[in-house]
Every structure is written in C-alpha cells, then in structure tokens.
Short mmCIF file of C-alpha atoms and ligand atoms in Angstrom, two decimals:
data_model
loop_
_atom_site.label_atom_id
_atom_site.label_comp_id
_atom_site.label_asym_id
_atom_site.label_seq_id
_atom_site.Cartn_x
_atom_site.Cartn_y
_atom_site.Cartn_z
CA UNK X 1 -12.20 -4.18 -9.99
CA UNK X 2 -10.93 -2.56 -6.80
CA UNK X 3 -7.46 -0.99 -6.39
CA UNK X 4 -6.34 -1.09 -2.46
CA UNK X 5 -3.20 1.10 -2.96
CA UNK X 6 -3.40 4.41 -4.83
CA UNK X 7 -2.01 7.73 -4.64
CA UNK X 8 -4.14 10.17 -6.91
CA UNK X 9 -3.80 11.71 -3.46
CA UNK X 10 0.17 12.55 -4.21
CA UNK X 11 1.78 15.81 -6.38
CA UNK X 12 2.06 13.51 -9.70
CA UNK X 13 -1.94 14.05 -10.01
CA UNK X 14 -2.01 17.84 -9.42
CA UNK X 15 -3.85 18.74 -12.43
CA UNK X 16 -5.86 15.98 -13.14
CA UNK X 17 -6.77 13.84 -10.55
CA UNK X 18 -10.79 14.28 -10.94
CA UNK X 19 -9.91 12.92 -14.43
CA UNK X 20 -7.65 10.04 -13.52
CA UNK X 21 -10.35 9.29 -10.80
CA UNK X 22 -13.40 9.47 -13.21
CA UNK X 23 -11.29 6.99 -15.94
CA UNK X 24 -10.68 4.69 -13.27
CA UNK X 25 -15.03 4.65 -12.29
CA UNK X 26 -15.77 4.39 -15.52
CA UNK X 27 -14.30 1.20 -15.97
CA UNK X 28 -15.80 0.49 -12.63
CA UNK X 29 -12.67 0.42 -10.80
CA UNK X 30 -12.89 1.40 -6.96
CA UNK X 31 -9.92 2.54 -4.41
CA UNK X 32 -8.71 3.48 -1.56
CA UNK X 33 -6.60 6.85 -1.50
CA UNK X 34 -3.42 5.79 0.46
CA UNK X 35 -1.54 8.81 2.90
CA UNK X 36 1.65 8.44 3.84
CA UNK X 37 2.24 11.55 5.50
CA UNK X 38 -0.47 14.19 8.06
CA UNK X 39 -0.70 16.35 4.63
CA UNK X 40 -1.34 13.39 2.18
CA UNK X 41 -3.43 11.48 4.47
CA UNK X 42 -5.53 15.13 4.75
CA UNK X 43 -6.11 15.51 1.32
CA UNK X 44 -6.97 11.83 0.68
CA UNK X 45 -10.00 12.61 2.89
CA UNK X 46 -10.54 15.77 1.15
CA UNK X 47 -10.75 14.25 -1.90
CA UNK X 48 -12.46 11.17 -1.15
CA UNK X 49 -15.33 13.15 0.03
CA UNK X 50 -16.30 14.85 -2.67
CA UNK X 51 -17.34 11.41 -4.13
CA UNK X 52 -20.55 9.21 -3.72
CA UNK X 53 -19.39 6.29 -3.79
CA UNK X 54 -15.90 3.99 -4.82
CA UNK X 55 -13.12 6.17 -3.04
CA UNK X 56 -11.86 5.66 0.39
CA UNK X 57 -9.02 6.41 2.39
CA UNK X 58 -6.30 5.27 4.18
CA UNK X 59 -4.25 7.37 6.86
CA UNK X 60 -0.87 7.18 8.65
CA UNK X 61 2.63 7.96 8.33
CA UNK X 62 5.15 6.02 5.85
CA UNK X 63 8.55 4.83 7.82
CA UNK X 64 10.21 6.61 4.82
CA UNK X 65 8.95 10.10 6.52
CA UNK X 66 10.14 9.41 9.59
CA UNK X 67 13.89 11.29 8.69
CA UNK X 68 14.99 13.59 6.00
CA UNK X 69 15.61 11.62 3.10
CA UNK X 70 15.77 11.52 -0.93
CA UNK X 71 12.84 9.41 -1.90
CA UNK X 72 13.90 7.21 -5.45
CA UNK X 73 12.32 4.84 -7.31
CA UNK X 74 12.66 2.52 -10.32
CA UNK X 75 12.25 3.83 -13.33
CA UNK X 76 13.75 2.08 -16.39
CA UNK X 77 15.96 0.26 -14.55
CA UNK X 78 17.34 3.48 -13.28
CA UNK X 79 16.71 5.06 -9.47
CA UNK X 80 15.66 8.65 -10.33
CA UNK X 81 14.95 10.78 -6.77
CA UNK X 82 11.07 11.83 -6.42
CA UNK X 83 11.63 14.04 -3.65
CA UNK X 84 13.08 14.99 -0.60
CA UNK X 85 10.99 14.11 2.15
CA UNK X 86 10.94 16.32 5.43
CA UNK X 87 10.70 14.38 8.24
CA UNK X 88 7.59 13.95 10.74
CA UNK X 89 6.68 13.28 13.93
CA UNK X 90 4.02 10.86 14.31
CA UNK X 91 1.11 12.72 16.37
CA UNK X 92 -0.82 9.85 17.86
CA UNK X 93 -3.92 12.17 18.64
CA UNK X 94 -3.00 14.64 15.51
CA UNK X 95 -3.98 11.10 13.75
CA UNK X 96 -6.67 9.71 15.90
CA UNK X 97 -8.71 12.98 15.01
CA UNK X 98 -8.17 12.75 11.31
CA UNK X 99 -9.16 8.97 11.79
CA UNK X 100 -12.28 9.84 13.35
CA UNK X 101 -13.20 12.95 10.66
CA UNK X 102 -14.67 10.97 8.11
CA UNK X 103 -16.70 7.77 7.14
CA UNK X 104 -14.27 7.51 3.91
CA UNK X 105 -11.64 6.12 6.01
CA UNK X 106 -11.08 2.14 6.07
CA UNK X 107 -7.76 1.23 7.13
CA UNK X 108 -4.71 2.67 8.51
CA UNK X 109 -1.82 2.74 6.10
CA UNK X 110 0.41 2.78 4.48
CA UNK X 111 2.92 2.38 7.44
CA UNK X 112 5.38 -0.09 8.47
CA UNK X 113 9.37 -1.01 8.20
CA UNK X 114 11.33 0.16 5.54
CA UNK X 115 15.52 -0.69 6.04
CA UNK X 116 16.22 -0.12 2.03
CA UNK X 117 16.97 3.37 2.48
CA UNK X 118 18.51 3.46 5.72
CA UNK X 119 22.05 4.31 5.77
CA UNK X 120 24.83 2.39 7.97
CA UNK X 121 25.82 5.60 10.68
CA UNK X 122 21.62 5.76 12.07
CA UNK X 123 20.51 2.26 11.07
CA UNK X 124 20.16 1.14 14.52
CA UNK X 125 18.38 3.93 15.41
CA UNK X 126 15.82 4.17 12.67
CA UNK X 127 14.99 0.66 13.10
CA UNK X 128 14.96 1.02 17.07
CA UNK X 129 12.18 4.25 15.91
CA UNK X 130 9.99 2.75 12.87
CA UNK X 131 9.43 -0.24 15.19
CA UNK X 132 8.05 1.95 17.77
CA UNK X 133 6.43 4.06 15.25
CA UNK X 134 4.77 0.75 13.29
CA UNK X 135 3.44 -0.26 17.06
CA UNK X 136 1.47 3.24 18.13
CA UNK X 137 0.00 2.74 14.71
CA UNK X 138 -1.37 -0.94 15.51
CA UNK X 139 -2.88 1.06 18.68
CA UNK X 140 -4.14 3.62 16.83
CA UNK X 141 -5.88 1.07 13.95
CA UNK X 142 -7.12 -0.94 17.14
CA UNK X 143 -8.37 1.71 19.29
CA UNK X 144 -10.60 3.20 15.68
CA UNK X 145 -11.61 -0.38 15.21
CA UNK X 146 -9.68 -0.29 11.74
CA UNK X 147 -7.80 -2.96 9.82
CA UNK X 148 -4.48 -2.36 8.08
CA UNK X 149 -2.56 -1.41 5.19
CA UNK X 150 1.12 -2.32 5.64
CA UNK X 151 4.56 -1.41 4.14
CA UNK X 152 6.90 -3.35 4.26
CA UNK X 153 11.06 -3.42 2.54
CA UNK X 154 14.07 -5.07 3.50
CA UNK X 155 12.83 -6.02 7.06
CA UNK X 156 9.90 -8.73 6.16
CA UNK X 157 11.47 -11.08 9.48
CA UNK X 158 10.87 -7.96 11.65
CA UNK X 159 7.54 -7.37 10.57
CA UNK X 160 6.08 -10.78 11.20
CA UNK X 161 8.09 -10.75 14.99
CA UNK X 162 5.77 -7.80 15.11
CA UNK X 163 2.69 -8.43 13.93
CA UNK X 164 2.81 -12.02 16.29
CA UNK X 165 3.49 -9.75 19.69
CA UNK X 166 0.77 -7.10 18.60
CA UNK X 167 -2.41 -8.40 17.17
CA UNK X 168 -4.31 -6.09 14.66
CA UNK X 169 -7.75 -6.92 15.89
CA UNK X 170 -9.47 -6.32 12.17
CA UNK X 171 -6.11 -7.56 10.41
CA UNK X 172 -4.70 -6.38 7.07
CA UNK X 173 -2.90 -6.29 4.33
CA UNK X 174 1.15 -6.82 3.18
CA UNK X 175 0.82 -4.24 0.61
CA UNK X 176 3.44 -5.02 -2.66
CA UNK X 177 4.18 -8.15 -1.23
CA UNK X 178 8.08 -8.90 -2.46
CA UNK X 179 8.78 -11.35 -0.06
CA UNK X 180 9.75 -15.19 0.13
CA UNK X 181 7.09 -17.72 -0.06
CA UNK X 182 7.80 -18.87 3.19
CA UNK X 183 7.03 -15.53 4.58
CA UNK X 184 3.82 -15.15 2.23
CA UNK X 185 2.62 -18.55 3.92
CA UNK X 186 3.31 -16.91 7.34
CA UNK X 187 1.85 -13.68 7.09
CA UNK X 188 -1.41 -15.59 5.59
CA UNK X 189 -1.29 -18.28 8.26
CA UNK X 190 -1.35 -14.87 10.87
CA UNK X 191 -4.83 -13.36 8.98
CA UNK X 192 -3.46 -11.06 6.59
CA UNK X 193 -4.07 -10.67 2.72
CA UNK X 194 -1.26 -10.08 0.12
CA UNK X 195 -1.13 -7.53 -1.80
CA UNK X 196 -0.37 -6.82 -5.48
CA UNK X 197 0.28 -4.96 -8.57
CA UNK X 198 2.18 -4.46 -11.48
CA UNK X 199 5.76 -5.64 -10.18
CA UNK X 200 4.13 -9.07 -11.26
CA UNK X 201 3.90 -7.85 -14.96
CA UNK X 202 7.52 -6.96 -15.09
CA UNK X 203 10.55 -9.59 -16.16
CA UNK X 204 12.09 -11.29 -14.13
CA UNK X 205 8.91 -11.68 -11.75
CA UNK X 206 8.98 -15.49 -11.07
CA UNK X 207 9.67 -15.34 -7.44
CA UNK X 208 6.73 -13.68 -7.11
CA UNK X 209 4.75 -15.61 -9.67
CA UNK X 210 5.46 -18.56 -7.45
CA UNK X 211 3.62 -16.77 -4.52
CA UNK X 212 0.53 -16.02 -6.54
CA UNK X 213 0.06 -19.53 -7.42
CA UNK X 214 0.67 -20.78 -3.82
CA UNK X 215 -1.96 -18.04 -2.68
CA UNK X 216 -5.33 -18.84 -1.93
CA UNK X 217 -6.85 -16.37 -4.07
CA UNK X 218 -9.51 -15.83 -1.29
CA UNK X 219 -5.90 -14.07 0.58
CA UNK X 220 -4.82 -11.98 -2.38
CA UNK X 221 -5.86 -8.19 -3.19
CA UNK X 222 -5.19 -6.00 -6.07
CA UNK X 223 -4.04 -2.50 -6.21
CA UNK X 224 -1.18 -0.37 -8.37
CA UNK X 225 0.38 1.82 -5.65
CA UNK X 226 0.03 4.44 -8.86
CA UNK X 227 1.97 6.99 -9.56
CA UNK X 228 4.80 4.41 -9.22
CA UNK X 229 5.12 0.84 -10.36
CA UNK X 230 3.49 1.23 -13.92
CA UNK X 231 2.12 -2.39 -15.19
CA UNK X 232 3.04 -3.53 -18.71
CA UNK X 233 2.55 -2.65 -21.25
CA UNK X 234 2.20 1.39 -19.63
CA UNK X 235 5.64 0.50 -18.19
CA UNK X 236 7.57 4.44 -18.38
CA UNK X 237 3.81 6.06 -18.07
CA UNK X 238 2.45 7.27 -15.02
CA UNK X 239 0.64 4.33 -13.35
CA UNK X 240 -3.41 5.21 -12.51
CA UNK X 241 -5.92 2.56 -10.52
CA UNK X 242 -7.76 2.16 -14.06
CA UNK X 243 -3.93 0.01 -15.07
CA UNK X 244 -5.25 -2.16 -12.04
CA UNK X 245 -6.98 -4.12 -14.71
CA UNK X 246 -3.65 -5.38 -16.03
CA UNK X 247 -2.55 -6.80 -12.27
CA UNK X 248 -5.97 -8.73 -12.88
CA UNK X 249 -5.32 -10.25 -16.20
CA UNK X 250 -2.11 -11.73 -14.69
CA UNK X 251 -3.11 -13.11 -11.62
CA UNK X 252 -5.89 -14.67 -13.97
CA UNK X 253 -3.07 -16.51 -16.36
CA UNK X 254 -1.02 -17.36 -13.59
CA UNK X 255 -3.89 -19.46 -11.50
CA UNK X 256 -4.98 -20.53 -14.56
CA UNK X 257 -8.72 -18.26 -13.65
CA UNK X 258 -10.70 -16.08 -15.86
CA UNK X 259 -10.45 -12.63 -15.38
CA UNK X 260 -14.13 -12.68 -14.40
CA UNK X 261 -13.15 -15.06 -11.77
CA UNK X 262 -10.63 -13.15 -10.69
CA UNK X 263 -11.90 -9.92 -10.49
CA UNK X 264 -15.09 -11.29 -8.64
CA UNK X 265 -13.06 -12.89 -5.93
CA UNK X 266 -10.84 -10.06 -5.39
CA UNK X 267 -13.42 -7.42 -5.38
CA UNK X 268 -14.96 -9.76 -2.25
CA UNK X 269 -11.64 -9.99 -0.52
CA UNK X 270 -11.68 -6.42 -0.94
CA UNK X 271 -14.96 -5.15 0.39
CA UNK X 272 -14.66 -8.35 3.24
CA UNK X 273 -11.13 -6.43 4.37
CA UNK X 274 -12.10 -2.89 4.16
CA UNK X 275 -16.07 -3.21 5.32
CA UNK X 276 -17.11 -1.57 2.04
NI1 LIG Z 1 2.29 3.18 -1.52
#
C-alpha cells in the first residue's frame, strides 16, 4: 500500500511520529512526506532520512502560505482554524538547494492554486501571484528532473489553462482530486494521475464516486493527506498513512476490484510516478 500525500512531517505528529511512521511500515504501507512550506519541506527530508527504505519526500510551498492567513478545516461538519500561517516568499534557489540535498526527494509538491480562502479586497492579486508562484515551481520540478504533486481548490479551470501552456516534463499528480468528471478526463487526457483519500469514504461522496469508476485505475493513486481528512470509520481521529488502507477498500467496491487488485495496481502507479 503506498500513501502519496502525508504529513507526519506537520506539528499534529510532534510526539509520535517515529510511531505513527513505524504502524504505517508495519502494515507495509509506504509514503511520501509532503512540505508545504521551506520549514516543513526541511524536516520532511530530515525525517525521511533517518529511514532505509518506504519514506520520501516532497518539497515546495503551498499557495495557502503565500499571505497571512487562518488555515481551517473540516471537522465534524464544522471549520475549526489549525493555524495561522505566516506568509513566505518562494526562494527559487532557497528550494533548488533543498531539492538537490537528498535522494529521498521524488516530486515537488504540494503546490498549486487555492481561491477557497481568498478574500474579495486581494483576490485579484493572489491569483495574479499563486499563478506565478505555481509556474517557477513547474521550472523548478523541470530543471531537478522531478514530477509533481499538485494542489488544487476552487480554481480547477485555471490549473488545467496552466498545466497545457507549461508542460511538467515527468508529469504528476491532482492530489485530493474534488473536481468534475469532465475535468478528471482532462487532466488524465494531459498525463497526470488522480489522487485520493478518505473524502471518498465520507457521505455524500457520489460525485466523486462517479470519477473513480470512470478512472482507469492504471491513472489513480492513493494517499490520506493525514493529519486531516480522517477516512471512516476513524472519522474525528487524527488521520495516519496506515488509514490509507481504508481509501483502498473503497476504490476496490466501487470498481468492483479486490483489494489485492487494487492495492497491486496502485502501488505500480505509484512507484511508475515517483521512480521508487
Ligand atoms: Ni496536503
């Protein structure tokens, strides 16, 4: 089982990441530590290093860092704020050095658009700036032979206009792919996989159901963007990649697949992406 989207790299795994790591390889479950800021991105290295095998990283700088902003998610229904997030400058050679600093690193990520938190008095602006951001990052991924791990909320249109005028020579992934199925057909006709994780356990998922069963499966991979986005039945618990298991069993059910089948075919689309 491999989870492409984790963040035992973030705060929420202070105390026990080794632990939430080691649960996760002993069900044989590999990742990739996602950054979304310099700092995260740094310690995903730092952490990925100290193992043998299974963990990688992925480095860059999240659109949602770009200004000062309270961070919220779902949870129960309910937005709570995670954090305020200082804003950053994205260092194009701050970057390409970290890139360079380790063998652990397989894609750049998790970056791209992000409109759902933009407010109406700087919307312009911010889009006008993630844009520009999103393209030094396809340089960047290009330049370090990389593929990528993309964000992507509110702005899926602007994204595609994007990825069709700058070509990401060892492609990518949509990362928590929420979008229409026309869109999922699009991106997948351009190269890139679709990602996906427990929003597809939750109710009211059938949107999204629909875009798993139009999927070639060779185009879909797995992850659990953990601490957030819990699978059921963990749904209120922090998530961890060893929950990945659950994304699995319902991709499975929905094409109608064993979960051997599954999990086979993903772990290839995985390792084919990544170079693992
Ligand atoms: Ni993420």
């Amino acid at each position: 089982m491999f989870d492409t989207h984790a963040h035992v790299n973030f705060s929420a795994y202070k105390e026990d990441s080794d632990e939430v790591i080691k649960r996760a390889q002993e069900k044989g479950v590999g990742m990739i530590l996602v950054g979304s800021q310099y700092s995260t991105s740094e310690r995903a290295v730092q952490m990925a290093e100290k193992y043998e095998s299974g963990v990688y990283v992925a480095v860059a700088l999240h659109p949602i860092h770009l200004q000062e902003r309270e961070v919220s998610h779902q949870v129960d229904n309910k937005e709570k704020v995670e954090f305020v997030s200082r804003a950053e400058e994205f260092d194009y050679d701050k970057y390409l050095q970290l890139g360079k600093s380790s063998d652990k690193i397989v894609a750049i990520g998790e970056t791209g658009l992000d409109y759902y938190h933009l407010t109406e008095d700087d919307k312009d602006e911010q889009i006008t700036k993630q844009k520009q951001v999103l393209i030094k990052h396809i340089e960047l991924a290009n330049e370090l032979d990389l593929p990528m791990i993309l964000h992507c909320r509110e702005a899926y249109e602007d994204l595609i206009q994007i990825l069709k005028n700058n070509r990401i020579k060892k492609g990518g992934v949509i990362h928590c792919f929420i979008g229409s199925a026309e869109q999922a057909v699009e991106l997948v006709d351009l190269g890139f996989y679709l990602g996906f994780n427990g929003v597809i356990t939750f109710n009211k998922a059938e949107k999204y159901h629909e875009v798993i069963k139009q999927t070639s499966l060779e185009k879909i991979v797995t992850e659990t963007d953990c601490p957030y986005l819990t699978p059921v039945p963990h749904r209120g618990k922090r998530n961890e990649p060893a929950f990945v298991e659950y994304v699995i069993a319902k991709i499975a059910e929905l094409k109608g697949l064993s979960v051997q089948q599954v999990e086979k075919q993903t772990d290839e689309n995985a390792k084919k992406l990544f170079k693992l």
